[in-house]
Amino acid sequence: MAKHYIIMSSSYADGTRIALDITEDRLLNSEAIAKIIQDIKQNCGKDVPLSTHLIETESESWASVAEYDPFFEGVVCSNSVQEFSEKIKTGRILKGLDVATYILSKIKCTHLSLEKLVYFSYADYLCQFSERLFEDKIYAFTHGPVVESVYETYKRSGTQYVNPLEFGSDSDAQTGVNELPARSRILFAKDGAEKLCSIDETIQRYGKYSAGALVERTHRPGSPWAYVDSSEPYPVISDELISAHHHVECV
């Protein structure tokens, strides 16, 4: 019989559950395992979601684990702590599209209003916590700030309500996307609970406004957008501009 101490998490970049399977006798003790978990949290963040499992199978192979318990079917096993940690870290970085998908699980939006709500979510979080909500660049277009991944995904939506990327057959009929997986995606990110709370506050503050009213706010004199030449191709609105001038466009 072989003992397997299994540490599990998720890789949102690959869309899979991932595992680190510890079978070496020298590592199957509380001190060594505690050190491995400490290293993972140091690399990925103290709030990283992890689950642990201890089982015995006929061999040290990962295939024997899935054969023993169907719960582990489809789980991708990493070969090292470093590989496991890197997969988690990649998945903990949000894109603007992740925030857009969550917003669409709460309210219906046109492409224009969605761009502004994602931007306001970013700006609110940046000004409150001095940290980036997601990694996308934010551009100054004619109709206001535009978020890189959101624009690339929904730029052909026109003035109609956005038809969001669905998670599966259980998608909500009203908005086209189920809230639970969209919410889970935000929560899995670094400081996810903090980010989710901030996004919810932004939706509550700005979600009732029309696209035109949101554009009016971003176009106010002295706003971050107003400091950038929107006639240039893909001009970036910097974090410094947002931090200094977002208050001008706030409710």
mmCIF file of C-alpha atoms in Angstrom:
data_model
loop_
_atom_site.group_PDB
_atom_site.id
_atom_site.type_symbol
_atom_site.label_atom_id
_atom_site.label_comp_id
_atom_site.label_asym_id
_atom_site.label_seq_id
_atom_site.Cartn_x
_atom_site.Cartn_y
_atom_site.Cartn_z
ATOM 1 C CA MET A 1 0.000 0.000 0.000
ATOM 2 C CA ALA A 2 1.102 3.574 -0.719
ATOM 3 C CA LYS A 3 0.132 6.695 1.178
ATOM 4 C CA HIS A 4 -0.847 9.829 -0.756
ATOM 5 C CA TYR A 5 -1.006 13.202 0.936
ATOM 6 C CA ILE A 6 -2.794 15.347 -1.654
ATOM 7 C CA ILE A 7 -2.948 19.157 -1.713
ATOM 8 C CA MET A 8 -5.584 20.483 -4.122
ATOM 9 C CA SER A 9 -6.507 23.829 -5.604
ATOM 10 C CA SER A 10 -7.682 25.210 -8.960
ATOM 11 C CA SER A 11 -6.002 26.496 -12.088
ATOM 12 C CA TYR A 12 -8.413 29.034 -13.573
ATOM 13 C CA ALA A 13 -5.984 29.649 -16.432
ATOM 14 C CA ASP A 14 -6.340 26.003 -17.513
ATOM 15 C CA GLY A 15 -9.907 25.533 -16.292
ATOM 16 C CA THR A 16 -8.997 22.500 -14.191
ATOM 17 C CA ARG A 17 -8.619 21.288 -10.644
ATOM 18 C CA ILE A 18 -4.976 20.674 -9.821
ATOM 19 C CA ALA A 19 -3.183 18.586 -7.221
ATOM 20 C CA LEU A 20 0.197 18.038 -5.636
ATOM 21 C CA ASP A 21 0.579 14.357 -4.721
ATOM 22 C CA ILE A 22 3.099 13.695 -1.945
ATOM 23 C CA THR A 23 4.125 10.039 -1.687
ATOM 24 C CA GLU A 24 7.761 10.127 -0.568
ATOM 25 C CA ASP A 25 8.210 8.656 2.913
ATOM 26 C CA ARG A 26 10.574 11.444 3.982
ATOM 27 C CA LEU A 27 7.839 14.023 3.293
ATOM 28 C CA LEU A 28 4.950 12.147 4.884
ATOM 29 C CA ASN A 29 5.222 13.766 8.274
ATOM 30 C CA SER A 30 3.500 16.788 9.764
ATOM 31 C CA GLU A 31 6.601 18.991 9.822
ATOM 32 C CA ALA A 32 7.515 18.409 6.155
ATOM 33 C CA ILE A 33 3.932 18.842 4.938
ATOM 34 C CA ALA A 34 3.483 22.021 6.974
ATOM 35 C CA LYS A 35 6.636 23.393 5.304
ATOM 36 C CA ILE A 36 5.270 22.561 1.821
ATOM 37 C CA ILE A 37 1.951 24.279 2.564
ATOM 38 C CA GLN A 38 3.825 27.280 3.975
ATOM 39 C CA ASP A 39 5.908 27.515 0.782
ATOM 40 C CA ILE A 40 2.772 27.366 -1.393
ATOM 41 C CA LYS A 41 1.108 30.141 0.608
ATOM 42 C CA GLN A 42 4.252 32.222 0.514
ATOM 43 C CA ASN A 43 4.335 31.940 -3.280
ATOM 44 C CA CYS A 44 0.602 32.242 -3.943
ATOM 45 C CA GLY A 45 -0.766 34.321 -1.058
ATOM 46 C CA LYS A 46 -1.829 33.527 2.485
ATOM 47 C CA ASP A 47 -5.486 33.441 1.449
ATOM 48 C CA VAL A 48 -4.982 30.887 -1.335
ATOM 49 C CA PRO A 49 -7.769 28.239 -1.253
ATOM 50 C CA LEU A 50 -6.307 24.783 -0.577
ATOM 51 C CA SER A 51 -7.808 21.460 0.418
ATOM 52 C CA THR A 52 -5.926 18.413 1.710
ATOM 53 C CA HIS A 53 -6.633 14.688 1.487
ATOM 54 C CA LEU A 54 -4.898 11.584 2.843
ATOM 55 C CA ILE A 55 -5.621 8.238 1.185
ATOM 56 C CA GLU A 56 -3.961 4.877 0.626
ATOM 57 C CA THR A 57 -3.874 3.054 -2.721
ATOM 58 C CA GLU A 58 -2.161 0.032 -4.208
ATOM 59 C CA SER A 59 0.655 2.096 -5.768
ATOM 60 C CA GLU A 60 2.304 5.527 -5.817
ATOM 61 C CA SER A 61 0.891 6.332 -9.258
ATOM 62 C CA TRP A 62 -1.614 9.184 -9.644
ATOM 63 C CA ALA A 63 -3.789 6.909 -11.769
ATOM 64 C CA SER A 64 -4.332 4.715 -8.717
ATOM 65 C CA VAL A 65 -5.767 7.732 -6.861
ATOM 66 C CA ALA A 66 -8.467 8.350 -9.483
ATOM 67 C CA GLU A 67 -9.233 4.627 -9.564
ATOM 68 C CA TYR A 68 -9.586 4.606 -5.786
ATOM 69 C CA ASP A 69 -11.919 7.622 -5.633
ATOM 70 C CA PRO A 70 -13.811 9.142 -8.627
ATOM 71 C CA PHE A 71 -13.594 12.517 -6.872
ATOM 72 C CA PHE A 72 -10.062 12.810 -8.266
ATOM 73 C CA GLU A 73 -10.994 12.039 -11.885
ATOM 74 C CA GLY A 74 -9.972 14.858 -14.212
ATOM 75 C CA VAL A 75 -7.645 16.429 -11.627
ATOM 76 C CA VAL A 76 -4.271 17.415 -13.123
ATOM 77 C CA CYS A 77 -1.374 16.334 -10.938
ATOM 78 C CA SER A 78 1.687 18.613 -10.809
ATOM 79 C CA ASN A 79 5.202 17.216 -10.624
ATOM 80 C CA SER A 80 6.587 19.716 -8.125
ATOM 81 C CA VAL A 81 5.667 22.373 -5.574
ATOM 82 C CA GLN A 82 6.966 25.021 -7.986
ATOM 83 C CA GLU A 83 4.806 23.826 -10.886
ATOM 84 C CA PHE A 84 1.759 23.553 -8.618
ATOM 85 C CA SER A 85 2.332 27.050 -7.233
ATOM 86 C CA GLU A 86 2.857 28.615 -10.656
ATOM 87 C CA LYS A 87 -0.445 27.222 -11.929
ATOM 88 C CA ILE A 88 -2.253 28.686 -8.916
ATOM 89 C CA LYS A 89 -0.527 32.071 -9.208
ATOM 90 C CA THR A 90 -1.464 32.418 -12.867
ATOM 91 C CA GLY A 91 -5.101 31.733 -12.015
ATOM 92 C CA ARG A 92 -5.148 34.245 -9.167
ATOM 93 C CA ILE A 93 -4.512 37.181 -11.503
ATOM 94 C CA LEU A 94 -7.783 38.732 -12.666
ATOM 95 C CA LYS A 95 -8.504 40.144 -16.091
ATOM 96 C CA GLY A 96 -11.028 42.836 -16.783
ATOM 97 C CA LEU A 97 -13.116 40.187 -18.520
ATOM 98 C CA ASP A 98 -13.460 38.293 -15.215
ATOM 99 C CA VAL A 99 -14.904 41.407 -13.595
ATOM 100 C CA ALA A 100 -17.150 42.013 -16.618
ATOM 101 C CA THR A 101 -18.501 38.466 -16.424
ATOM 102 C CA TYR A 102 -19.340 38.921 -12.744
ATOM 103 C CA ILE A 103 -21.076 42.246 -13.453
ATOM 104 C CA LEU A 104 -23.124 40.557 -16.198
ATOM 105 C CA SER A 105 -24.228 37.931 -13.682
ATOM 106 C CA LYS A 106 -25.773 40.752 -11.624
ATOM 107 C CA ILE A 107 -27.223 43.178 -14.182
ATOM 108 C CA LYS A 108 -27.843 43.504 -17.913
ATOM 109 C CA CYS A 109 -25.505 45.873 -19.751
ATOM 110 C CA THR A 110 -24.745 47.216 -23.172
ATOM 111 C CA HIS A 111 -21.105 47.083 -24.212
ATOM 112 C CA LEU A 112 -20.713 50.786 -23.439
ATOM 113 C CA SER A 113 -22.205 50.594 -19.947
ATOM 114 C CA LEU A 114 -20.237 47.405 -19.209
ATOM 115 C CA GLU A 115 -16.945 49.087 -20.129
ATOM 116 C CA LYS A 116 -17.706 51.950 -17.765
ATOM 117 C CA LEU A 117 -18.759 49.682 -14.876
ATOM 118 C CA VAL A 118 -15.596 47.596 -15.214
ATOM 119 C CA TYR A 119 -13.538 50.772 -15.332
ATOM 120 C CA PHE A 120 -15.264 52.228 -12.270
ATOM 121 C CA SER A 121 -14.703 48.924 -10.449
ATOM 122 C CA TYR A 122 -10.995 49.213 -11.228
ATOM 123 C CA ALA A 123 -10.764 52.884 -10.290
ATOM 124 C CA ASP A 124 -12.707 52.476 -7.029
ATOM 125 C CA TYR A 125 -10.506 49.568 -5.940
ATOM 126 C CA LEU A 126 -7.269 51.298 -6.932
ATOM 127 C CA CYS A 127 -8.163 54.447 -5.011
ATOM 128 C CA GLN A 128 -9.257 52.571 -1.911
ATOM 129 C CA PHE A 129 -6.484 49.965 -1.668
ATOM 130 C CA SER A 130 -3.648 51.324 -3.860
ATOM 131 C CA GLU A 131 -3.644 47.969 -5.666
ATOM 132 C CA ARG A 132 -4.707 46.960 -9.162
ATOM 133 C CA LEU A 133 -7.992 45.075 -9.447
ATOM 134 C CA PHE A 134 -6.929 43.377 -12.678
ATOM 135 C CA GLU A 135 -4.023 43.415 -15.109
ATOM 136 C CA ASP A 136 -5.564 44.911 -18.276
ATOM 137 C CA LYS A 137 -4.526 48.206 -19.751
ATOM 138 C CA ILE A 138 -7.204 50.907 -19.700
ATOM 139 C CA TYR A 139 -7.466 53.016 -22.838
ATOM 140 C CA ALA A 140 -9.012 56.437 -23.417
ATOM 141 C CA PHE A 141 -11.423 56.049 -26.337
ATOM 142 C CA THR A 142 -13.838 58.650 -27.688
ATOM 143 C CA HIS A 143 -16.672 57.432 -25.440
ATOM 144 C CA GLY A 144 -14.532 57.113 -22.331
ATOM 145 C CA PRO A 145 -12.286 54.531 -20.645
ATOM 146 C CA VAL A 146 -12.139 51.088 -22.254
ATOM 147 C CA VAL A 147 -10.711 47.943 -20.649
ATOM 148 C CA GLU A 148 -8.474 45.863 -22.895
ATOM 149 C CA SER A 149 -9.918 42.328 -22.579
ATOM 150 C CA VAL A 150 -13.519 43.548 -22.302
ATOM 151 C CA TYR A 151 -13.198 45.596 -25.487
ATOM 152 C CA GLU A 152 -11.624 42.744 -27.437
ATOM 153 C CA THR A 153 -14.413 40.378 -26.366
ATOM 154 C CA TYR A 154 -17.491 42.577 -26.769
ATOM 155 C CA LYS A 155 -16.538 45.282 -29.307
ATOM 156 C CA ARG A 156 -18.990 43.882 -31.866
ATOM 157 C CA SER A 157 -21.972 43.968 -29.482
ATOM 158 C CA GLY A 158 -23.101 47.405 -30.644
ATOM 159 C CA THR A 159 -25.897 49.067 -28.675
ATOM 160 C CA GLN A 160 -27.680 45.812 -27.813
ATOM 161 C CA TYR A 161 -27.425 44.088 -24.462
ATOM 162 C CA VAL A 162 -24.200 42.109 -24.261
ATOM 163 C CA ASN A 163 -24.478 38.374 -24.937
ATOM 164 C CA PRO A 164 -21.980 37.166 -22.323
ATOM 165 C CA LEU A 165 -19.735 34.126 -22.394
ATOM 166 C CA GLU A 166 -21.743 31.406 -20.688
ATOM 167 C CA PHE A 167 -20.327 28.988 -18.133
ATOM 168 C CA GLY A 168 -22.656 26.137 -19.081
ATOM 169 C CA SER A 169 -26.191 24.846 -19.370
ATOM 170 C CA ASP A 170 -27.137 26.216 -15.942
ATOM 171 C CA SER A 171 -26.677 29.829 -17.077
ATOM 172 C CA ASP A 172 -29.276 32.262 -15.865
ATOM 173 C CA ALA A 173 -31.832 33.158 -18.545
ATOM 174 C CA GLN A 174 -32.032 36.853 -17.674
ATOM 175 C CA THR A 175 -28.374 37.841 -17.852
ATOM 176 C CA GLY A 176 -26.889 34.888 -19.719
ATOM 177 C CA VAL A 177 -24.354 33.940 -17.058
ATOM 178 C CA ASN A 178 -24.605 32.146 -13.735
ATOM 179 C CA GLU A 179 -23.489 34.167 -10.715
ATOM 180 C CA LEU A 180 -21.888 31.388 -8.653
ATOM 181 C CA PRO A 181 -18.951 30.502 -10.955
ATOM 182 C CA ALA A 182 -18.412 34.174 -11.824
ATOM 183 C CA ARG A 183 -18.338 35.001 -8.108
ATOM 184 C CA SER A 184 -16.017 32.058 -7.376
ATOM 185 C CA ARG A 185 -13.593 33.311 -10.022
ATOM 186 C CA ILE A 186 -13.279 36.659 -8.227
ATOM 187 C CA LEU A 187 -12.974 35.019 -4.814
ATOM 188 C CA PHE A 188 -10.128 32.783 -6.003
ATOM 189 C CA ALA A 189 -8.028 35.822 -6.925
ATOM 190 C CA LYS A 190 -5.497 37.315 -4.553
ATOM 191 C CA ASP A 191 -7.451 39.261 -1.894
ATOM 192 C CA GLY A 192 -10.564 37.925 -3.588
ATOM 193 C CA ALA A 193 -13.065 38.644 -0.806
ATOM 194 C CA GLU A 194 -11.844 42.244 -0.642
ATOM 195 C CA LYS A 195 -12.095 42.594 -4.412
ATOM 196 C CA LEU A 196 -15.567 41.067 -4.583
ATOM 197 C CA CYS A 197 -16.865 43.420 -1.883
ATOM 198 C CA SER A 198 -15.428 46.416 -3.738
ATOM 199 C CA ILE A 199 -16.964 45.353 -7.066
ATOM 200 C CA ASP A 200 -20.357 44.841 -5.410
ATOM 201 C CA GLU A 201 -20.169 48.339 -3.954
ATOM 202 C CA THR A 202 -19.350 49.762 -7.388
ATOM 203 C CA ILE A 203 -22.286 47.920 -8.990
ATOM 204 C CA GLN A 204 -24.596 49.233 -6.287
ATOM 205 C CA ARG A 205 -23.292 52.780 -6.754
ATOM 206 C CA TYR A 206 -23.218 52.970 -10.549
ATOM 207 C CA GLY A 207 -25.317 50.080 -11.860
ATOM 208 C CA LYS A 208 -28.532 52.110 -11.987
ATOM 209 C CA TYR A 209 -27.084 54.693 -14.413
ATOM 210 C CA SER A 210 -27.504 54.565 -18.172
ATOM 211 C CA ALA A 211 -24.512 54.272 -20.478
ATOM 212 C CA GLY A 212 -24.914 57.928 -21.394
ATOM 213 C CA ALA A 213 -24.897 59.029 -17.752
ATOM 214 C CA LEU A 214 -21.751 56.986 -17.091
ATOM 215 C CA VAL A 215 -20.021 58.497 -20.111
ATOM 216 C CA GLU A 216 -20.958 61.958 -18.850
ATOM 217 C CA ARG A 217 -19.129 61.199 -15.612
ATOM 218 C CA THR A 218 -15.958 59.941 -17.271
ATOM 219 C CA HIS A 219 -15.932 63.001 -19.562
ATOM 220 C CA ARG A 220 -16.061 65.578 -16.799
ATOM 221 C CA PRO A 221 -13.312 68.225 -16.908
ATOM 222 C CA GLY A 222 -10.434 67.051 -14.720
ATOM 223 C CA SER A 223 -11.319 63.353 -14.955
ATOM 224 C CA PRO A 224 -8.557 60.796 -15.727
ATOM 225 C CA TRP A 225 -9.933 60.406 -19.269
ATOM 226 C CA ALA A 226 -9.784 64.187 -19.822
ATOM 227 C CA TYR A 227 -6.006 64.189 -19.258
ATOM 228 C CA VAL A 228 -5.366 61.779 -22.160
ATOM 229 C CA ASP A 229 -5.594 62.514 -25.876
ATOM 230 C CA SER A 230 -8.341 60.124 -26.958
ATOM 231 C CA SER A 231 -7.729 60.935 -30.629
ATOM 232 C CA GLU A 232 -4.461 58.996 -30.508
ATOM 233 C CA PRO A 233 -4.521 55.207 -31.130
ATOM 234 C CA TYR A 234 -4.909 53.239 -27.900
ATOM 235 C CA PRO A 235 -3.773 55.922 -25.421
ATOM 236 C CA VAL A 236 -3.365 54.444 -21.936
ATOM 237 C CA ILE A 237 -4.956 55.951 -18.828
ATOM 238 C CA SER A 238 -2.313 55.392 -16.160
ATOM 239 C CA ASP A 239 -2.881 54.320 -12.565
ATOM 240 C CA GLU A 240 -1.322 57.598 -11.508
ATOM 241 C CA LEU A 241 -3.976 59.590 -13.377
ATOM 242 C CA ILE A 242 -6.773 57.438 -11.973
ATOM 243 C CA SER A 243 -5.468 57.733 -8.404
ATOM 244 C CA ALA A 244 -5.151 61.501 -8.693
ATOM 245 C CA HIS A 245 -8.374 62.341 -10.542
ATOM 246 C CA HIS A 246 -10.944 59.570 -10.133
ATOM 247 C CA HIS A 247 -12.703 61.619 -7.446
ATOM 248 C CA VAL A 248 -13.889 64.019 -10.178
ATOM 249 C CA GLU A 249 -16.051 61.326 -11.811
ATOM 250 C CA CYS A 250 -17.336 59.642 -8.626
ATOM 251 C CA VAL A 251 -20.958 59.643 -7.509
#
